[in-house]
PDB file of C-alpha atoms in Angstrom:
ATOM      1  CA  MET B1362       0.493 -47.449  33.988  1.00 55.00           C
ATOM      2  CA  VAL B1363       3.747 -45.973  35.338  1.00 57.00           C
ATOM      3  CA  ALA B1364       4.362 -44.200  32.006  1.00 60.00           C
ATOM      4  CA  ASN B1365       0.875 -42.647  32.095  1.00 57.00           C
ATOM      5  CA  ARG B1366       1.442 -41.451  35.672  1.00 61.00           C
ATOM      6  CA  ASN B1367       4.774 -39.864  34.652  1.00 61.00           C
ATOM      7  CA  ILE B1368       3.092 -38.070  31.736  1.00 62.00           C
ATOM      8  CA  LEU B1369       0.347 -36.760  34.027  1.00 58.00           C
ATOM      9  CA  GLU B1370       2.929 -35.592  36.602  1.00 63.00           C
ATOM     10  CA  ASN B1371       4.974 -33.850  33.886  1.00 58.00           C
ATOM     11  CA  ASN B1372       1.842 -32.123  32.524  1.00 58.00           C
ATOM     12  CA  LYS B1373       0.884 -31.016  36.045  1.00 58.00           C
ATOM     13  CA  MET B1374       4.400 -29.599  36.595  1.00 55.00           C
ATOM     14  CA  GLU B1375       4.240 -27.753  33.255  1.00 59.00           C
ATOM     15  CA  ASP B1376       0.859 -26.256  34.184  1.00 60.00           C
ATOM     16  CA  GLN B1377       2.279 -25.064  37.523  1.00 58.00           C
ATOM     17  CA  THR B1378       5.282 -23.386  35.842  1.00 60.00           C
ATOM     18  CA  LYS B1379       3.189 -21.417  33.331  1.00 64.00           C
ATOM     19  CA  SER B1380       2.817 -17.806  34.340  1.00 73.00           C
ATOM     20  CA  LYS B1381      -0.595 -16.259  34.498  1.00 86.00           C
ATOM     21  CA  GLY B1382      -0.874 -13.841  31.606  1.00 88.00           C
ATOM     22  CA  GLY B1383       2.368 -15.093  30.030  1.00 85.00           C
ATOM     23  CA  LEU B1384       2.900 -17.133  26.891  1.00 88.00           C
ATOM     24  CA  ASN B1385      -0.233 -19.155  27.535  1.00 89.00           C
ATOM     25  CA  THR B1386      -2.145 -15.992  26.503  1.00 87.00           C
ATOM     26  CA  LEU B1387      -0.168 -15.556  23.270  1.00 90.00           C
ATOM     27  CA  ALA B1388      -2.318 -14.246  20.381  1.00 90.00           C
ATOM     28  CA  LEU B1389      -1.675 -12.594  17.031  1.00 90.00           C
ATOM     29  CA  TYR B1390      -1.846  -8.793  17.350  1.00 93.00           C
ATOM     30  CA  ASN B1391      -1.007  -7.598  13.851  1.00 95.00           C
ATOM     31  CA  VAL B1392       1.005  -8.190  10.705  1.00 94.00           C
ATOM     32  CA  ALA B1393       3.665  -5.549   9.968  1.00 92.00           C
ATOM     33  CA  PHE B1394       5.390  -4.734   6.689  1.00 91.00           C
ATOM     34  CA  VAL B1395       7.358  -1.933   5.049  1.00 89.00           C
ATOM     35  CA  VAL B1396       5.816   0.147   2.264  1.00 92.00           C
ATOM     36  CA  SER B1397       7.322   2.692  -0.121  1.00 90.00           C
ATOM     37  CA  ASN B1398       4.543   5.300   0.261  1.00 94.00           C
ATOM     38  CA  ILE B1399       2.415   5.147   3.374  1.00 96.00           C
ATOM     39  CA  GLU B1400      -0.297   7.486   2.044  1.00 98.00           C
ATOM     40  CA  ASP B1401      -0.765   5.407  -1.126  1.00 97.00           C
ATOM     41  CA  SER B1402      -0.835   2.210   0.942  1.00 97.00           C
ATOM     42  CA  ILE B1403      -3.405   3.605   3.395  1.00 99.00           C
ATOM     43  CA  LYS B1404      -5.654   4.564   0.472  1.00 99.00           C
ATOM     44  CA  TRP B1405      -5.190   1.168  -1.230  1.00 98.00           C
ATOM     45  CA  TYR B1406      -5.968  -0.923   1.867  1.00 98.00           C
ATOM     46  CA  ASP B1407      -8.973   1.320   2.619  1.00 99.00           C
ATOM     47  CA  ASN B1408     -10.419   1.572  -0.910  1.00 98.00           C
ATOM     48  CA  ILE B1409      -9.622  -1.978  -2.058  1.00 98.00           C
ATOM     49  CA  LEU B1410      -9.913  -4.163   1.062  1.00 98.00           C
ATOM     50  CA  GLY B1411     -11.951  -1.931   3.382  1.00 98.00           C
ATOM     51  CA  PHE B1412      -9.352  -1.532   6.160  1.00 99.00           C
ATOM     52  CA  LYS B1413      -9.840   1.537   8.368  1.00 99.00           C
ATOM     53  CA  LEU B1414      -7.051   3.722   9.724  1.00 99.00           C
ATOM     54  CA  LEU B1415      -6.678   3.445  13.504  1.00 98.00           C
ATOM     55  CA  MET B1416      -3.554   5.530  13.999  1.00 98.00           C
ATOM     56  CA  LYS B1417      -0.830   7.239  11.975  1.00 98.00           C
ATOM     57  CA  GLN B1418       2.311   8.701  13.488  1.00 96.00           C
ATOM     58  CA  ALA B1419       5.792   9.908  12.536  1.00 94.00           C
ATOM     59  CA  ILE B1420       8.674   8.846  14.761  1.00 91.00           C
ATOM     60  CA  PRO B1421      12.080  10.594  14.499  1.00 90.00           C
ATOM     61  CA  VAL B1422      14.910   8.176  13.644  1.00 86.00           C
ATOM     62  CA  GLU B1423      18.620   8.683  12.994  1.00 84.00           C
ATOM     63  CA  LYS B1424      18.208   9.316   9.252  1.00 81.00           C
ATOM     64  CA  GLY B1425      14.883  11.136   9.027  1.00 85.00           C
ATOM     65  CA  GLU B1426      11.632   9.682  10.274  1.00 90.00           C
ATOM     66  CA  LEU B1427       9.648   6.493  10.398  1.00 91.00           C
ATOM     67  CA  GLN B1428       6.003   6.799   9.337  1.00 94.00           C
ATOM     68  CA  MET B1429       3.784   4.230  11.016  1.00 96.00           C
ATOM     69  CA  ALA B1430       0.125   3.459  10.331  1.00 98.00           C
ATOM     70  CA  PHE B1431      -2.147   0.904  11.975  1.00 98.00           C
ATOM     71  CA  MET B1432      -5.246  -0.210  10.085  1.00 98.00           C
ATOM     72  CA  GLU B1433      -7.966  -2.702  10.951  1.00 98.00           C
ATOM     73  CA  GLY B1434     -10.199  -4.832   8.779  1.00 98.00           C
ATOM     74  CA  ALA B1435     -11.102  -8.436   8.011  1.00 96.00           C
ATOM     75  CA  GLY B1436     -10.853  -9.279  11.710  1.00 95.00           C
ATOM     76  CA  MET B1437      -7.187  -8.278  11.963  1.00 96.00           C
ATOM     77  CA  LYS B1438      -4.797  -5.341  12.231  1.00 97.00           C
ATOM     78  CA  ILE B1439      -1.979  -4.417   9.871  1.00 97.00           C
ATOM     79  CA  GLU B1440       0.949  -2.143  10.662  1.00 96.00           C
ATOM     80  CA  MET B1441       2.601  -0.361   7.761  1.00 94.00           C
ATOM     81  CA  LEU B1442       5.978   1.315   8.083  1.00 92.00           C
ATOM     82  CA  GLN B1443       7.669   3.791   5.761  1.00 92.00           C
ATOM     83  CA  ASN B1444      11.241   4.697   6.645  1.00 87.00           C
ATOM     84  CA  SER B1445      12.837   7.672   4.920  1.00 78.00           C
ATOM     85  CA  ASP B1446      15.931   5.454   4.571  1.00 72.00           C
ATOM     86  CA  SER B1447      14.124   2.354   3.228  1.00 67.00           C
ATOM     87  CA  GLN B1448      15.732   0.288   0.507  1.00 66.00           C
ATOM     88  CA  LEU B1449      13.951  -1.741  -2.119  1.00 61.00           C
ATOM     89  CA  ILE B1450      15.341  -5.244  -2.469  1.00 62.00           C
ATOM     90  CA  HIS B1451      14.765  -5.985  -6.126  1.00 63.00           C
ATOM     91  CA  ALA B1452      15.014  -9.768  -5.681  1.00 60.00           C
ATOM     92  CA  ILE B1453      11.999  -9.705  -3.350  1.00 64.00           C
ATOM     93  CA  VAL B1454       9.982  -7.519  -5.738  1.00 63.00           C
ATOM     94  CA  GLU B1455      10.788  -9.713  -8.728  1.00 70.00           C
ATOM     95  CA  ASP B1456      10.031 -12.868  -6.731  1.00 65.00           C
ATOM     96  CA  SER B1457       6.634 -11.532  -5.617  1.00 70.00           C
ATOM     97  CA  LYS B1458       5.639 -10.755  -9.218  1.00 70.00           C
ATOM     98  CA  MET B1459       6.474 -14.244 -10.546  1.00 74.00           C
ATOM     99  CA  ASP B1460       3.720 -16.794 -11.058  1.00 78.00           C
ATOM    100  CA  ALA B1461       5.892 -19.462  -9.457  1.00 70.00           C
ATOM    101  CA  PRO B1462       6.715 -20.683  -5.950  1.00 69.00           C
ATOM    102  CA  PRO B1463       8.667 -18.018  -4.025  1.00 65.00           C
ATOM    103  CA  THR B1464      12.442 -18.390  -3.972  1.00 61.00           C
ATOM    104  CA  VAL B1465      13.546 -15.432  -1.840  1.00 58.00           C
ATOM    105  CA  ILE B1466      13.385 -15.770   1.925  1.00 61.00           C
ATOM    106  CA  SER B1467      10.912 -13.098   3.026  1.00 63.00           C
ATOM    107  CA  SER B1468       7.239 -12.884   3.849  1.00 69.00           C
ATOM    108  CA  LYS B1469       5.100 -14.655   1.256  1.00 77.00           C
ATOM    109  CA  ALA B1470       1.615 -13.105   1.356  1.00 90.00           C
ATOM    110  CA  LEU B1471      -1.120 -11.521   3.389  1.00 94.00           C
ATOM    111  CA  VAL B1472      -3.782 -14.244   3.242  1.00 95.00           C
ATOM    112  CA  PHE B1473      -7.548 -13.791   3.539  1.00 96.00           C
ATOM    113  CA  GLN B1474     -10.630 -15.902   2.893  1.00 97.00           C
ATOM    114  CA  VAL B1475     -14.039 -15.054   1.433  1.00 97.00           C
ATOM    115  CA  GLU B1476     -17.252 -16.994   0.904  1.00 97.00           C
ATOM    116  CA  ASP B1477     -17.341 -16.499  -2.889  1.00 97.00           C
ATOM    117  CA  LEU B1478     -13.985 -16.059  -4.607  1.00 97.00           C
ATOM    118  CA  LYS B1479     -15.463 -15.340  -8.040  1.00 98.00           C
ATOM    119  CA  VAL B1480     -17.483 -12.425  -6.653  1.00 97.00           C
ATOM    120  CA  ALA B1481     -14.477 -11.091  -4.700  1.00 98.00           C
ATOM    121  CA  THR B1482     -12.198 -11.393  -7.749  1.00 97.00           C
ATOM    122  CA  LYS B1483     -14.703  -9.456  -9.860  1.00 98.00           C
ATOM    123  CA  GLU B1484     -14.883  -6.735  -7.202  1.00 98.00           C
ATOM    124  CA  LEU B1485     -11.082  -6.452  -7.226  1.00 98.00           C
ATOM    125  CA  GLU B1486     -11.069  -6.321 -11.045  1.00 98.00           C
ATOM    126  CA  ASP B1487     -13.633  -3.508 -10.953  1.00 98.00           C
ATOM    127  CA  LYS B1488     -11.314  -1.582  -8.603  1.00 98.00           C
ATOM    128  CA  GLY B1489      -8.382  -1.953 -11.008  1.00 98.00           C
ATOM    129  CA  VAL B1490      -6.283  -4.249  -8.832  1.00 98.00           C
ATOM    130  CA  GLU B1491      -3.238  -5.944 -10.386  1.00 97.00           C
ATOM    131  CA  PHE B1492      -3.290  -9.755 -10.255  1.00 97.00           C
ATOM    132  CA  LEU B1493      -0.640 -12.422 -10.271  1.00 94.00           C
ATOM    133  CA  TRP B1494      -3.387 -14.960 -11.025  1.00 96.00           C
ATOM    134  CA  LYS B1495      -7.138 -15.312 -10.732  1.00 98.00           C
ATOM    135  CA  GLU B1496      -9.283 -18.199  -9.509  1.00 98.00           C
ATOM    136  CA  ARG B1497      -6.792 -21.041  -9.359  1.00 96.00           C
ATOM    137  CA  TYR B1498      -6.766 -24.277  -7.363  1.00 96.00           C
ATOM    138  CA  LEU B1499      -3.413 -24.753  -5.601  1.00 94.00           C
ATOM    139  CA  ALA B1500      -4.172 -28.371  -4.723  1.00 92.00           C
ATOM    140  CA  GLU B1501      -6.432 -30.920  -6.368  1.00 91.00           C
ATOM    141  CA  GLY B1502      -9.967 -29.688  -5.645  1.00 89.00           C
ATOM    142  CA  ALA B1503      -8.768 -27.507  -2.748  1.00 94.00           C
ATOM    143  CA  LEU B1504      -7.260 -24.124  -1.971  1.00 96.00           C
ATOM    144  CA  PHE B1505      -9.167 -22.130  -4.613  1.00 97.00           C
ATOM    145  CA  CYS B1506      -7.614 -18.669  -4.633  1.00 97.00           C
ATOM    146  CA  THR B1507      -6.810 -15.404  -6.373  1.00 97.00           C
ATOM    147  CA  MET B1508      -3.429 -13.703  -5.906  1.00 96.00           C
ATOM    148  CA  ALA B1509      -3.441  -9.896  -6.119  1.00 97.00           C
ATOM    149  CA  LEU B1510      -0.657  -7.361  -5.617  1.00 95.00           C
ATOM    150  CA  ASP B1511      -0.747  -4.210  -3.492  1.00 96.00           C
ATOM    151  CA  PRO B1512       1.027  -0.986  -4.604  1.00 95.00           C
ATOM    152  CA  ASP B1513       4.403  -2.357  -3.399  1.00 91.00           C
ATOM    153  CA  ASN B1514       3.840  -5.761  -5.014  1.00 89.00           C
ATOM    154  CA  ASN B1515       3.127  -7.424  -1.673  1.00 91.00           C
ATOM    155  CA  ARG B1516       1.089 -10.532  -2.432  1.00 92.00           C
ATOM    156  CA  ILE B1517      -2.528 -10.547  -1.276  1.00 96.00           C
ATOM    157  CA  ASN B1518      -3.852 -14.114  -1.453  1.00 96.00           C
ATOM    158  CA  ILE B1519      -7.607 -14.624  -1.134  1.00 97.00           C
ATOM    159  CA  PHE B1520      -8.988 -18.146  -0.677  1.00 97.00           C
ATOM    160  CA  GLN B1521     -12.560 -19.352  -0.992  1.00 96.00           C
ATOM    161  CA  SER B1522     -13.430 -20.447   2.545  1.00 95.00           C
ATOM    162  CA  ASN B1523     -15.061 -23.783   1.674  1.00 96.00           C
ATOM    163  CA  THR B1524     -11.833 -24.919  -0.049  1.00 96.00           C
ATOM    164  CA  VAL B1525      -9.295 -24.158   2.703  1.00 94.00           C
ATOM    165  CA  ILE B1526      -7.657 -26.623   5.082  1.00 90.00           C
ATOM    166  CA  GLN B1527      -9.697 -26.867   8.271  1.00 84.00           C
TER     167      GLN B1527
END
């Protein structure tokens, strides 16, 4: 009984120390990544996945400019950055193109879900998308997915919604 009272008192103290509008309102805003050609990436995410451009802007930086584009689709926002001084890290590119678990520490994939993976995979095929694999179960009877690549070989993983972890 004393232990339960202490837990309740600690929880009450934690609730009192939380700021209104602070971390208790934390939510995902967007996913950001660097691209080699912002115009090509805008077209790809629009034509292939249906994302719409919200804003595009150039920001002066020490060695040129940073191109920034925000797009929205699939219930989320993405932020793409192209720096005139960007460097391609070949280990990340090679790792993303391997049909094996990733070995380089970096982002792994932009992950989506659809109702019918076979239909979505066919639609991507018809649009000429490059695939790492198509229609594969990652776990026994679960996590049915297709792994596509965007123009910079960023992995785009699409799961069938009735096979994902709930």
